[in-house]
Short mmCIF file of N, CA, C and O in Angstrom, two decimals:
data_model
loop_
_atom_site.label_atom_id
_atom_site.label_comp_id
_atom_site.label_asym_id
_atom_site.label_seq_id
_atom_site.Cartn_x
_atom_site.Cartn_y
_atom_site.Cartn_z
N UNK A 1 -0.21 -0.08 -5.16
CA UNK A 1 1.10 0.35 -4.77
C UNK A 1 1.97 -0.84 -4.36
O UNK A 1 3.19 -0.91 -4.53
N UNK A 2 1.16 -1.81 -3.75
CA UNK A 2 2.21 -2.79 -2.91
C UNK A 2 1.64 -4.12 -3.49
O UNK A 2 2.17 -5.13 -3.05
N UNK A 3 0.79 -4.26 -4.26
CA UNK A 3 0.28 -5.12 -4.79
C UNK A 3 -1.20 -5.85 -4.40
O UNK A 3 -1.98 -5.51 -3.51
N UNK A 4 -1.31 -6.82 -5.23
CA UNK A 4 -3.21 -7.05 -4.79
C UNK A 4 -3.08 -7.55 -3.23
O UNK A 4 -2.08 -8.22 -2.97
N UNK A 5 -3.95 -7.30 -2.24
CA UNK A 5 -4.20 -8.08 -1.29
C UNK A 5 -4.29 -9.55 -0.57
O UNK A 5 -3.99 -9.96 0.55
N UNK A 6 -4.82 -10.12 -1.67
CA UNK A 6 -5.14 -11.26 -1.43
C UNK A 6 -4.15 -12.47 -2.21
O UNK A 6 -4.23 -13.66 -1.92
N UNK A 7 -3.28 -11.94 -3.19
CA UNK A 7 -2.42 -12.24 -3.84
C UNK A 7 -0.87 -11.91 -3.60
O UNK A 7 -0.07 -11.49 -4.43
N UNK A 8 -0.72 -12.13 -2.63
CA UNK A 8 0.76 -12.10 -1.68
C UNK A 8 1.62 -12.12 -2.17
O UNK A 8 2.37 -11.24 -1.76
N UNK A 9 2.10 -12.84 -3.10
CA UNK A 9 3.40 -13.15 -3.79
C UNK A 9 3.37 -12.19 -5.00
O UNK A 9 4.39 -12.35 -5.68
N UNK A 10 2.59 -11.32 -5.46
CA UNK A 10 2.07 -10.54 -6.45
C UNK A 10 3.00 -9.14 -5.86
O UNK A 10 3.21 -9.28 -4.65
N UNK A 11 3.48 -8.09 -6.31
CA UNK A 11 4.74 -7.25 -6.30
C UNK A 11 3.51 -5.99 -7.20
O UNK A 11 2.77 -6.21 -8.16
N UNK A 12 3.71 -4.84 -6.47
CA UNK A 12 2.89 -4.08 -6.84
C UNK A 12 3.85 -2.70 -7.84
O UNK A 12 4.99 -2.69 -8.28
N UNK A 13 2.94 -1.85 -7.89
CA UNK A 13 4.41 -0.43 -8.35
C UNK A 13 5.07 0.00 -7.48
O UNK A 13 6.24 0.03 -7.87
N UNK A 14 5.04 0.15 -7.09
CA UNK A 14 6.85 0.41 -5.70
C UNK A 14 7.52 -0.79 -6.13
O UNK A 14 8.42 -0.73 -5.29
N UNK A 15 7.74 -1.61 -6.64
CA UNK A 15 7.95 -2.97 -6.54
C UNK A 15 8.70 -2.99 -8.16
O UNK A 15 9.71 -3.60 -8.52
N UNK A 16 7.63 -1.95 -9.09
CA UNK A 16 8.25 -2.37 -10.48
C UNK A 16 7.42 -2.98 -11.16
O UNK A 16 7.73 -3.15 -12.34
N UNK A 17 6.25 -3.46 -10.74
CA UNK A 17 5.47 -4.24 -11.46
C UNK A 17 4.49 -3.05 -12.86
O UNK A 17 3.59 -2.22 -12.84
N UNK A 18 5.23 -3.57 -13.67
CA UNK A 18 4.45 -2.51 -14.97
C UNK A 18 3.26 -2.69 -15.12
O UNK A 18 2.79 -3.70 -14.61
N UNK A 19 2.28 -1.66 -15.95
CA UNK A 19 0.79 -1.23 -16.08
C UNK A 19 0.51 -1.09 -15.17
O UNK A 19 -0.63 -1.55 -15.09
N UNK A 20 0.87 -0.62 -14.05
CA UNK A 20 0.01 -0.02 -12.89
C UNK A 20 0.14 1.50 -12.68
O UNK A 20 -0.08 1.90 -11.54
N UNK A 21 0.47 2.40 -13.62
CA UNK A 21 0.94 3.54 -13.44
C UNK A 21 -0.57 4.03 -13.62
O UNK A 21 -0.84 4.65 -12.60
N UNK A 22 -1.45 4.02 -14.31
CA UNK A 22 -2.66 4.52 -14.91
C UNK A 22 -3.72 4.88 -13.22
O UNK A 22 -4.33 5.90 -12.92
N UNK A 23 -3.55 3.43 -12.36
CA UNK A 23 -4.36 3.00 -11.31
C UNK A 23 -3.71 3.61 -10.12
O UNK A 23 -4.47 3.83 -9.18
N UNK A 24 -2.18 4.01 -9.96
CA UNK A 24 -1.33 4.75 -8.83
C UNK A 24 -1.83 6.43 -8.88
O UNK A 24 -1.93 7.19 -7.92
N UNK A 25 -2.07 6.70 -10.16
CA UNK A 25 -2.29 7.96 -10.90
C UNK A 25 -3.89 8.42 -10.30
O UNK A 25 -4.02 9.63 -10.11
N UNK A 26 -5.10 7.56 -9.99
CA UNK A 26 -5.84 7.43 -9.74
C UNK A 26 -6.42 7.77 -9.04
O UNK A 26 -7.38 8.54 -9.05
N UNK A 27 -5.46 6.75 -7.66
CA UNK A 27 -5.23 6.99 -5.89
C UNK A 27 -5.18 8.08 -5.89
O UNK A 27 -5.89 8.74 -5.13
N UNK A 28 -3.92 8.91 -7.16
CA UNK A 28 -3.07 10.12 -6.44
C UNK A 28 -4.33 11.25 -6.53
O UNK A 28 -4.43 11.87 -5.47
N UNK A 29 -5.06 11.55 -7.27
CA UNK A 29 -5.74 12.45 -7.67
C UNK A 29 -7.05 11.90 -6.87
O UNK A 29 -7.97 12.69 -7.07
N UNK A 30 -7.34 11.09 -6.26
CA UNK A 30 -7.96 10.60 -4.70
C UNK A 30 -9.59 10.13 -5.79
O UNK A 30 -10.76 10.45 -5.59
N UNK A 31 -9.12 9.48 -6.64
CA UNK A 31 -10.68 9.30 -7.55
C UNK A 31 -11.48 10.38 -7.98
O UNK A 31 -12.69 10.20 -8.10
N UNK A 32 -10.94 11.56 -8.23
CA UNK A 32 -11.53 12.62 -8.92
C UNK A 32 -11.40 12.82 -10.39
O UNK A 32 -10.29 12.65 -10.89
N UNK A 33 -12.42 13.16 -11.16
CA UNK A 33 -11.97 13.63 -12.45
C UNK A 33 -10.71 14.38 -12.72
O UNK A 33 -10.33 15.35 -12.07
N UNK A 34 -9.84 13.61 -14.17
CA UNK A 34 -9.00 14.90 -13.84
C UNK A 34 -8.26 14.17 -15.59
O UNK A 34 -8.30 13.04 -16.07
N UNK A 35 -7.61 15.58 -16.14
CA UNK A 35 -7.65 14.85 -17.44
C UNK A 35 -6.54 13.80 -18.10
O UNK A 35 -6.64 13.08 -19.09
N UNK A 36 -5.74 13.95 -17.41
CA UNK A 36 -4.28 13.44 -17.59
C UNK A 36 -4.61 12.31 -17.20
O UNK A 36 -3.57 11.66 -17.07
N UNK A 37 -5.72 11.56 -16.88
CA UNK A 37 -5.98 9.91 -16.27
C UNK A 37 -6.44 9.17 -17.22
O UNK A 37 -7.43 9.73 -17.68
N UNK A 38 -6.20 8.04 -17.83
CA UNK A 38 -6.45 7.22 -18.94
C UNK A 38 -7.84 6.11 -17.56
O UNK A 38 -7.41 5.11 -16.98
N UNK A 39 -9.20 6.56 -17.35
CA UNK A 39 -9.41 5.51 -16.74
C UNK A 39 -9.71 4.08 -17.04
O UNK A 39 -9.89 3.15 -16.25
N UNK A 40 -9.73 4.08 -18.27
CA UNK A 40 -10.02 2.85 -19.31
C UNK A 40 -8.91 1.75 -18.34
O UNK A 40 -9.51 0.91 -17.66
N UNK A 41 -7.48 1.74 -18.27
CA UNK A 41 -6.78 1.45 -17.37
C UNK A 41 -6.13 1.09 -16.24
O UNK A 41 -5.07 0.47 -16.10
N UNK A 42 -7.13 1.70 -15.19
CA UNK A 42 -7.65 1.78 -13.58
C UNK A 42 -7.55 0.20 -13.95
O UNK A 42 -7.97 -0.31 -14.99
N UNK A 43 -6.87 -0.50 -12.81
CA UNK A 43 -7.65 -1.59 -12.46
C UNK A 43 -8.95 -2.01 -11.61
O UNK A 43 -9.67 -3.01 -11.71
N UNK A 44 -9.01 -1.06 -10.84
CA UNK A 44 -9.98 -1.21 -9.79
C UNK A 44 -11.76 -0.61 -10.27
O UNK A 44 -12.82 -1.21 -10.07
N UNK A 45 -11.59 0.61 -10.87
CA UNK A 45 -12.44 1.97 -11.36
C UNK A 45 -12.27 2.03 -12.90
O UNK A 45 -11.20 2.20 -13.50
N UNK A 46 -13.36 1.87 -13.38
CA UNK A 46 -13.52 2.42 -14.76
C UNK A 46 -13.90 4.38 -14.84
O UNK A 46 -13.94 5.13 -15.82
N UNK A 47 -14.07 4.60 -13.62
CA UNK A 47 -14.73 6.21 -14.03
C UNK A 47 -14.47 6.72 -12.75
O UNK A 47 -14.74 5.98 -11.80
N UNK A 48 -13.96 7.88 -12.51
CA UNK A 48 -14.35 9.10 -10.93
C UNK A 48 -15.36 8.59 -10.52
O UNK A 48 -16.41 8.63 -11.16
N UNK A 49 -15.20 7.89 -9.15
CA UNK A 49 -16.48 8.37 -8.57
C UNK A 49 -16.21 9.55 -7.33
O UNK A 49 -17.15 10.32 -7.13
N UNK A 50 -15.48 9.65 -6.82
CA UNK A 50 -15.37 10.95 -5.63
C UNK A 50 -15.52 12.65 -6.60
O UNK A 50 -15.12 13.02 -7.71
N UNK A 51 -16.32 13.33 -5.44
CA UNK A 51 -16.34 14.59 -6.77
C UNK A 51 -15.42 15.96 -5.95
O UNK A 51 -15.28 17.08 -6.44
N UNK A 52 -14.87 15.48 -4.60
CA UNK A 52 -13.72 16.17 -3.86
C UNK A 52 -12.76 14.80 -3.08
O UNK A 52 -13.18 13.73 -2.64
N UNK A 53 -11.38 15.34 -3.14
CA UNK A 53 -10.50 14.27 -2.81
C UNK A 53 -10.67 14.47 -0.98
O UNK A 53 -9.69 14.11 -0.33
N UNK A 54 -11.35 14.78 -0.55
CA UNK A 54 -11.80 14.85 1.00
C UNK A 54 -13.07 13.30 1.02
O UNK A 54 -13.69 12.82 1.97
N UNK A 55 -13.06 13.04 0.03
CA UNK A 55 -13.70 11.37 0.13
C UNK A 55 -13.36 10.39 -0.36
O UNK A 55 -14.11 9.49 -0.73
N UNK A 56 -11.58 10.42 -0.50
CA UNK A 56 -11.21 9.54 -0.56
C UNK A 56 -10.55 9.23 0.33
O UNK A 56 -9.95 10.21 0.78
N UNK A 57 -10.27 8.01 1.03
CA UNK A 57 -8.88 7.76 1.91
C UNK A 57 -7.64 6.87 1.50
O UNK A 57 -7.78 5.65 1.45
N UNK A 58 -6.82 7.27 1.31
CA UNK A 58 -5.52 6.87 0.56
C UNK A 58 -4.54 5.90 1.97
O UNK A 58 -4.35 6.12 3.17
N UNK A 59 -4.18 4.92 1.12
CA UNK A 59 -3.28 3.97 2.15
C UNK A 59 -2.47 3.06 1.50
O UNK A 59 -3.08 2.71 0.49
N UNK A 60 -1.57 2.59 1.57
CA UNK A 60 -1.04 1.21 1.51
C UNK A 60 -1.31 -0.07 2.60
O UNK A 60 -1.30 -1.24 2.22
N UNK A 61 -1.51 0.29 3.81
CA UNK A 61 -2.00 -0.66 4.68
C UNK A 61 -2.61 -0.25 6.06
O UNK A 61 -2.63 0.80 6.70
N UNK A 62 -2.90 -1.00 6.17
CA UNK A 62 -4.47 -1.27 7.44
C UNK A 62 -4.20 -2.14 8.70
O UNK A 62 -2.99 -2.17 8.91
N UNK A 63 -4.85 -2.79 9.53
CA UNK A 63 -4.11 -3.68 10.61
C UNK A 63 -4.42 -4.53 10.15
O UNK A 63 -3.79 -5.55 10.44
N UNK A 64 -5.56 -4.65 9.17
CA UNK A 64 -5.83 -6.40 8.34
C UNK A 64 -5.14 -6.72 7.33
O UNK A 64 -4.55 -5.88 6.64
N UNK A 65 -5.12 -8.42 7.01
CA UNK A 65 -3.81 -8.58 6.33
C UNK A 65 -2.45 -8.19 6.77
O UNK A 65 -2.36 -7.57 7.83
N UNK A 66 -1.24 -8.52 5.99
CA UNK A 66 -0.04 -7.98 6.20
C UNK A 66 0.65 -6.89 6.01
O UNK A 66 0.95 -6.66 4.84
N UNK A 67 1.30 -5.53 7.49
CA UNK A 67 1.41 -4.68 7.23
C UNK A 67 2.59 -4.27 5.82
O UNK A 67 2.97 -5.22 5.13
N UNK A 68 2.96 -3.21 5.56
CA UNK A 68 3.19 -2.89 4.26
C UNK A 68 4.72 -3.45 4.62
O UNK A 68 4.84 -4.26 3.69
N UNK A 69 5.78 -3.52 5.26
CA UNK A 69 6.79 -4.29 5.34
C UNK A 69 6.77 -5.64 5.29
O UNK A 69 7.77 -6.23 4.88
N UNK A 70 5.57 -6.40 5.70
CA UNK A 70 5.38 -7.85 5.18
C UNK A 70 4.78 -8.56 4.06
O UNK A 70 4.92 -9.75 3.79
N UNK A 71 4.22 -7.84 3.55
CA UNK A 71 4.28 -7.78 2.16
C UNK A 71 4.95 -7.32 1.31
O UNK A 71 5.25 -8.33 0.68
N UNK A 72 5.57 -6.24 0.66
CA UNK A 72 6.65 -5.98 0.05
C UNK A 72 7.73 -7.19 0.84
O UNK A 72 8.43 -7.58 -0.09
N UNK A 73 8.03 -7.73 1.75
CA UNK A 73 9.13 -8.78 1.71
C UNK A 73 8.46 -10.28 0.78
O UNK A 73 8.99 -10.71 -0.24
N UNK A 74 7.06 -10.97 1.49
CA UNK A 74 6.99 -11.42 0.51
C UNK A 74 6.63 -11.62 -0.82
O UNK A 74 6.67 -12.72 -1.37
N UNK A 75 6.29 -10.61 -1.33
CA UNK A 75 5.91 -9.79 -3.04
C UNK A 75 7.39 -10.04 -3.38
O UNK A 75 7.52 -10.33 -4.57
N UNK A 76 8.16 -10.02 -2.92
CA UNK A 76 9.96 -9.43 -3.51
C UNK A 76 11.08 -10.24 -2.74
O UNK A 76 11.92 -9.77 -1.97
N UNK A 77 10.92 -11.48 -3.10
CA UNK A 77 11.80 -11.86 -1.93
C UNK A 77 14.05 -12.54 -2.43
O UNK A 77 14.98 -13.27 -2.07
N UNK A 78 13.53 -11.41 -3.59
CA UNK A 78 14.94 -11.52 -3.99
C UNK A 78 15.21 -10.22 -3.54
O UNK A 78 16.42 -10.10 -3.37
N UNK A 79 14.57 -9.14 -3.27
CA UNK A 79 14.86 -8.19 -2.99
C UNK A 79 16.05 -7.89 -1.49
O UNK A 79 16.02 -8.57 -0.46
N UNK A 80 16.76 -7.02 -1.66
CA UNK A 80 17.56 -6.49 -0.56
C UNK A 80 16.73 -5.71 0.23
O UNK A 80 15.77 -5.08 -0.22
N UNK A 81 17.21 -5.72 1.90
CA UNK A 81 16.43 -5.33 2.75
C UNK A 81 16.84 -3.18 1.81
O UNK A 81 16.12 -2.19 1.87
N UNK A 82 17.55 -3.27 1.44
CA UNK A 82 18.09 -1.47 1.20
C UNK A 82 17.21 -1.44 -0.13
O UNK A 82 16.62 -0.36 -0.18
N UNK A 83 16.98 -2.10 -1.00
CA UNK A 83 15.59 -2.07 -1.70
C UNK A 83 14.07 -2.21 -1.18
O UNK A 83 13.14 -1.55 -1.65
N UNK A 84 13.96 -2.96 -0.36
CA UNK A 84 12.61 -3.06 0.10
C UNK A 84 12.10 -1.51 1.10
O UNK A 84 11.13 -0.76 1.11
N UNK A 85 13.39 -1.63 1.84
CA UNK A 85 13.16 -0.09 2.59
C UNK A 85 12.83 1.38 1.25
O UNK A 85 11.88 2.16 1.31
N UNK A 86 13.75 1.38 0.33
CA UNK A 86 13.14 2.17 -0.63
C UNK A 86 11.69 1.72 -1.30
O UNK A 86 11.04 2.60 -1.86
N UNK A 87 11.22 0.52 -1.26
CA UNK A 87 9.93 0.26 -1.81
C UNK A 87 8.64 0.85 -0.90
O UNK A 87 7.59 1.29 -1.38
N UNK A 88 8.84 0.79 -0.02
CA UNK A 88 8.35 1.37 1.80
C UNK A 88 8.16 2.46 1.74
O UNK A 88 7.11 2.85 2.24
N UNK A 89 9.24 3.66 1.02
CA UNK A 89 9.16 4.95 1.45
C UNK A 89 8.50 5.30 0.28
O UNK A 89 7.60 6.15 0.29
N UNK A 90 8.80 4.83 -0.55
CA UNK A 90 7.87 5.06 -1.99
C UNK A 90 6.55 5.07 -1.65
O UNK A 90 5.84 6.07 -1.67
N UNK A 91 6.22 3.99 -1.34
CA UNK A 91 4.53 3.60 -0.86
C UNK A 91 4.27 4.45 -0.06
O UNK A 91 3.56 5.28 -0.63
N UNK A 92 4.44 4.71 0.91
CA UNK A 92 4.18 5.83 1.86
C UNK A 92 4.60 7.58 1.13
O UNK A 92 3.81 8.52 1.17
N UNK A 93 5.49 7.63 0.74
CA UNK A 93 5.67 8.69 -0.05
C UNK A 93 4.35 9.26 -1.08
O UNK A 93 3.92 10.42 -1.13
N UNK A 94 3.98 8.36 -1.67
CA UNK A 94 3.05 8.67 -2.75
C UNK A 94 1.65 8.85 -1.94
O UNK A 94 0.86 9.68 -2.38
N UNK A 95 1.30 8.07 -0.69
CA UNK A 95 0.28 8.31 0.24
C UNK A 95 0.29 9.86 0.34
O UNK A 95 -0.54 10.42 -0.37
N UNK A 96 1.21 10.75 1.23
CA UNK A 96 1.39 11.74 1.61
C UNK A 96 1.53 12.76 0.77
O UNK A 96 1.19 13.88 1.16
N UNK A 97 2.17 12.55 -0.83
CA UNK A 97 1.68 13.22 -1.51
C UNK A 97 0.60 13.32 -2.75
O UNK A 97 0.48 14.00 -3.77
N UNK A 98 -0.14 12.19 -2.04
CA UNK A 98 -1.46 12.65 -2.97
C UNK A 98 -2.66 13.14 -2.39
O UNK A 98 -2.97 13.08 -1.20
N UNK A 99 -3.53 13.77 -3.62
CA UNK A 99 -4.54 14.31 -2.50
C UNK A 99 -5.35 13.19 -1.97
O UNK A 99 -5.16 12.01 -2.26
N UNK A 100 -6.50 13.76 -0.96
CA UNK A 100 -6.94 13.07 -0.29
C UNK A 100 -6.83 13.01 1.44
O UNK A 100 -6.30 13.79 2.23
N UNK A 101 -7.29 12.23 1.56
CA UNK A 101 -7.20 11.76 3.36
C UNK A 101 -5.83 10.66 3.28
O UNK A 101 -5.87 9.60 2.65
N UNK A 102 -4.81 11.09 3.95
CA UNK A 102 -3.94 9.87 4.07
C UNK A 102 -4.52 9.32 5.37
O UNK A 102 -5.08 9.86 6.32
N UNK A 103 -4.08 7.64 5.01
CA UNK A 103 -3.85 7.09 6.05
C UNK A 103 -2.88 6.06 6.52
O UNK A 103 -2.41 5.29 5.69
N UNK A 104 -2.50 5.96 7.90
CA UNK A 104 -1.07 5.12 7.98
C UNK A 104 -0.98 4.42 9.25
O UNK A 104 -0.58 4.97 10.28
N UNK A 105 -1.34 3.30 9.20
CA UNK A 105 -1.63 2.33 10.38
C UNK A 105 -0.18 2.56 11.25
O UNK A 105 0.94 2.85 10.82
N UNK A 106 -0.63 2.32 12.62
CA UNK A 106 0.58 2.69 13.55
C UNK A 106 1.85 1.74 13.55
O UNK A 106 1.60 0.57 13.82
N UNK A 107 3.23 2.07 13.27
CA UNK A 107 4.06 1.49 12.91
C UNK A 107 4.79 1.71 11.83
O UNK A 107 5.99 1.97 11.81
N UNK A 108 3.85 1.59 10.65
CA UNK A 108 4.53 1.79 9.28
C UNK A 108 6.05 2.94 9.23
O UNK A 108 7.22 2.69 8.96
N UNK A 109 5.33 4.27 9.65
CA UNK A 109 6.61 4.82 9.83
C UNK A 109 8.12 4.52 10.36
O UNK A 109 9.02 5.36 10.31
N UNK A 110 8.27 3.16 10.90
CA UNK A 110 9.44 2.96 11.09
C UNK A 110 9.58 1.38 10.92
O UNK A 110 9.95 0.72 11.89
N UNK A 111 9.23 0.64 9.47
CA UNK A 111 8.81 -0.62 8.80
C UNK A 111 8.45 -1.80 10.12
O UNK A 111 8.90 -2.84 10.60
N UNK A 112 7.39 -0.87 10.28
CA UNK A 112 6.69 -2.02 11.16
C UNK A 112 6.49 -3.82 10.63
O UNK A 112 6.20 -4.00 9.45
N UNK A 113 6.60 -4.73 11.31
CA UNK A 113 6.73 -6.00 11.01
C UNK A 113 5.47 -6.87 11.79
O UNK A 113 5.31 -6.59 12.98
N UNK A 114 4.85 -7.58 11.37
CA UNK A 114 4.12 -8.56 12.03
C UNK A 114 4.63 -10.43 12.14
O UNK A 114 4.12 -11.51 12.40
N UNK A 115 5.99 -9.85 11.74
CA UNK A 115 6.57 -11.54 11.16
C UNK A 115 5.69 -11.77 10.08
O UNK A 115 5.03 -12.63 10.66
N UNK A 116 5.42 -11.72 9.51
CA UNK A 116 4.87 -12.13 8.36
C UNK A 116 3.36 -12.85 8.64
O UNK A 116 2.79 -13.67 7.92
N UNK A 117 3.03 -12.42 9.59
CA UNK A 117 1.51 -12.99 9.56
C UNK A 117 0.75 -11.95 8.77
O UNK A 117 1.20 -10.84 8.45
N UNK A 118 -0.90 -12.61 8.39
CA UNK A 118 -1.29 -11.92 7.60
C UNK A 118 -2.92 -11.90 8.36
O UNK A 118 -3.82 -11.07 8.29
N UNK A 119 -2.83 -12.92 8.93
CA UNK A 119 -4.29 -12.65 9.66
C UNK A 119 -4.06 -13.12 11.31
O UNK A 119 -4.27 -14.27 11.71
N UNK A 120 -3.70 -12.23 11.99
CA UNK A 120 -2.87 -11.53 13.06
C UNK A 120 -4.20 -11.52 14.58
O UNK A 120 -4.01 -11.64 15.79
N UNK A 121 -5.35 -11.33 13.86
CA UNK A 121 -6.68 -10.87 14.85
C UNK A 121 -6.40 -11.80 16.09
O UNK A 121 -6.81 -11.33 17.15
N UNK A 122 -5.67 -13.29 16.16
CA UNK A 122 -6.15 -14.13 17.38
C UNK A 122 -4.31 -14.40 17.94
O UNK A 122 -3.96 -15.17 18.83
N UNK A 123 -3.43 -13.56 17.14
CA UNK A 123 -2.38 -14.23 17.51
C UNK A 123 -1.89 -12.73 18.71
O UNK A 123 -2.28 -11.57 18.70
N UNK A 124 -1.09 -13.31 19.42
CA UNK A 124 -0.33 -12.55 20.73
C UNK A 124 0.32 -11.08 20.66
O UNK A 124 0.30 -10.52 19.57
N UNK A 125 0.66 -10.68 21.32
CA UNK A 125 0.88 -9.38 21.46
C UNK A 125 2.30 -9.03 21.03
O UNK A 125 2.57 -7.87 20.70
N UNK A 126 3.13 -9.90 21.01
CA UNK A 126 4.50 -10.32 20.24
C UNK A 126 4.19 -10.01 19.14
O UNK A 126 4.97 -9.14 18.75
N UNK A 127 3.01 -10.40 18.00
CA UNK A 127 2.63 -10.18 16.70
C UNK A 127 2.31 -8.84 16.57
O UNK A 127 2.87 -7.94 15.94
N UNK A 128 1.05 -8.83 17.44
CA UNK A 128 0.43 -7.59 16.95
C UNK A 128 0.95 -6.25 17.29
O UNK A 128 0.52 -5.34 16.59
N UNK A 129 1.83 -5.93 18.25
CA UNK A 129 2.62 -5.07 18.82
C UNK A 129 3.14 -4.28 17.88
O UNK A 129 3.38 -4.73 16.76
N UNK A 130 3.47 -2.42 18.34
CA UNK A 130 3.97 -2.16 16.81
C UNK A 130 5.50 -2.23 17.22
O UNK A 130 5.84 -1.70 18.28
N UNK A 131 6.30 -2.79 16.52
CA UNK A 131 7.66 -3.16 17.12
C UNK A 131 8.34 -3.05 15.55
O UNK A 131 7.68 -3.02 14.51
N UNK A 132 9.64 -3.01 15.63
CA UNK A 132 10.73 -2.08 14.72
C UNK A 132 10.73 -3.31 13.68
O UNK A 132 10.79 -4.51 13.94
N UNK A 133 10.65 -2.75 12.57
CA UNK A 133 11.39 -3.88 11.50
C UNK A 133 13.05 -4.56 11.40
O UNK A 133 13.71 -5.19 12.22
N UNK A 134 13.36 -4.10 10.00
CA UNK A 134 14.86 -5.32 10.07
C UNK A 134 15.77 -4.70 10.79
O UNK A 134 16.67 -5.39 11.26
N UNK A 135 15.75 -3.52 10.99
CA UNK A 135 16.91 -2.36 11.23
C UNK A 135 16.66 -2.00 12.73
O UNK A 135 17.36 -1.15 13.27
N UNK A 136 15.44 -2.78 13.58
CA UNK A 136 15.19 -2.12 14.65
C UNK A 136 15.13 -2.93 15.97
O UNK A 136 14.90 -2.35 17.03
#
C-alpha cells in the first residue's frame, strides 16, 4: 500500500506506483482463496495461505520503522501535503475495508508524525509521542 519497508524512497499504491493492484487485492481478501486474484502476481505470496480472513492482520503501519505519514512523505516528496493526506486515507481506507483483522497503530488516525525517524526505539518522547501531523 505505502510501499516496501525497507526501501523508503520506493512509493507504494496509494502513491500510484503500478503492478501492485494484484498484491493490494490480496491484503483485501486477507490471503484467502478467492477467484478474481491473479496470484501469479502477489509480490509477497504465490498462493492463499489463510483459509478464514480472521488470520490475517491487515495494516499499513506498526510503531517500527516509519509511521504511515513518514513514509508516504518520503516515498513522494514532490507530493502536496493535500495529496499525501489523500494517500493516508486511502491506505487506511482500504485497511478498514478489507476483510480481516485491521490494524492501526495509535496516531495514524489523525497523520501521526515521528519527524521522519524510522528507527525511533532509543530516541525521546518528542519522537515517539503520538502528536498531530502537518495540519496539527
Amino acid at each position: 500500500m505505502k510501499g516496501h519497508y525497507a526501501r523508503q524512497n520506493e512509493p507504494g499504491f496509494a502513491s500510484g506506483q503500478p503492478g501492485l493492484e494484484e498484491s493490494v487485492k490480496f491484503g483485501i481478501v486477507a490471503a484467502t482463496q478467492h477467484p478474481q486474484l491473479n496470484y501469479t502476481k502477489v509480490n509477497y505470496s504465490k498462493a492463499p495461505w489463510a483459509t478464514s480472513p480472521s488470520q490475517a492482520i491487515n495494516y499499513v503501519a506498526c510503531h517500527d520503522d516509519r509511521v504511515l505519514w513518514d513514509k508516504l512523505t518520503v516515498a513522494n516528496p514532490g507530493a502536496s501535503e493535500a495529496d499525501l493526506i489523500k494517500m493516508d486515507l486511502l491506505s487506511n481506507t482500504i485497511v478498514f475495508t478489507s476483510q480481516g483483522v485491521p490494524f492501526l497503530p495509535v496516531g495514524d488516525e489523525f497523520l501521526r508524525t515521528k519527524g521522519g525517524s524510522h528507527n525511533s526505539y532509543n530516541q525521546p518522547d518528542s519522537v515517539n509521542q503520538a502528536r498531530l501531523g502537518p495540519q496539527g
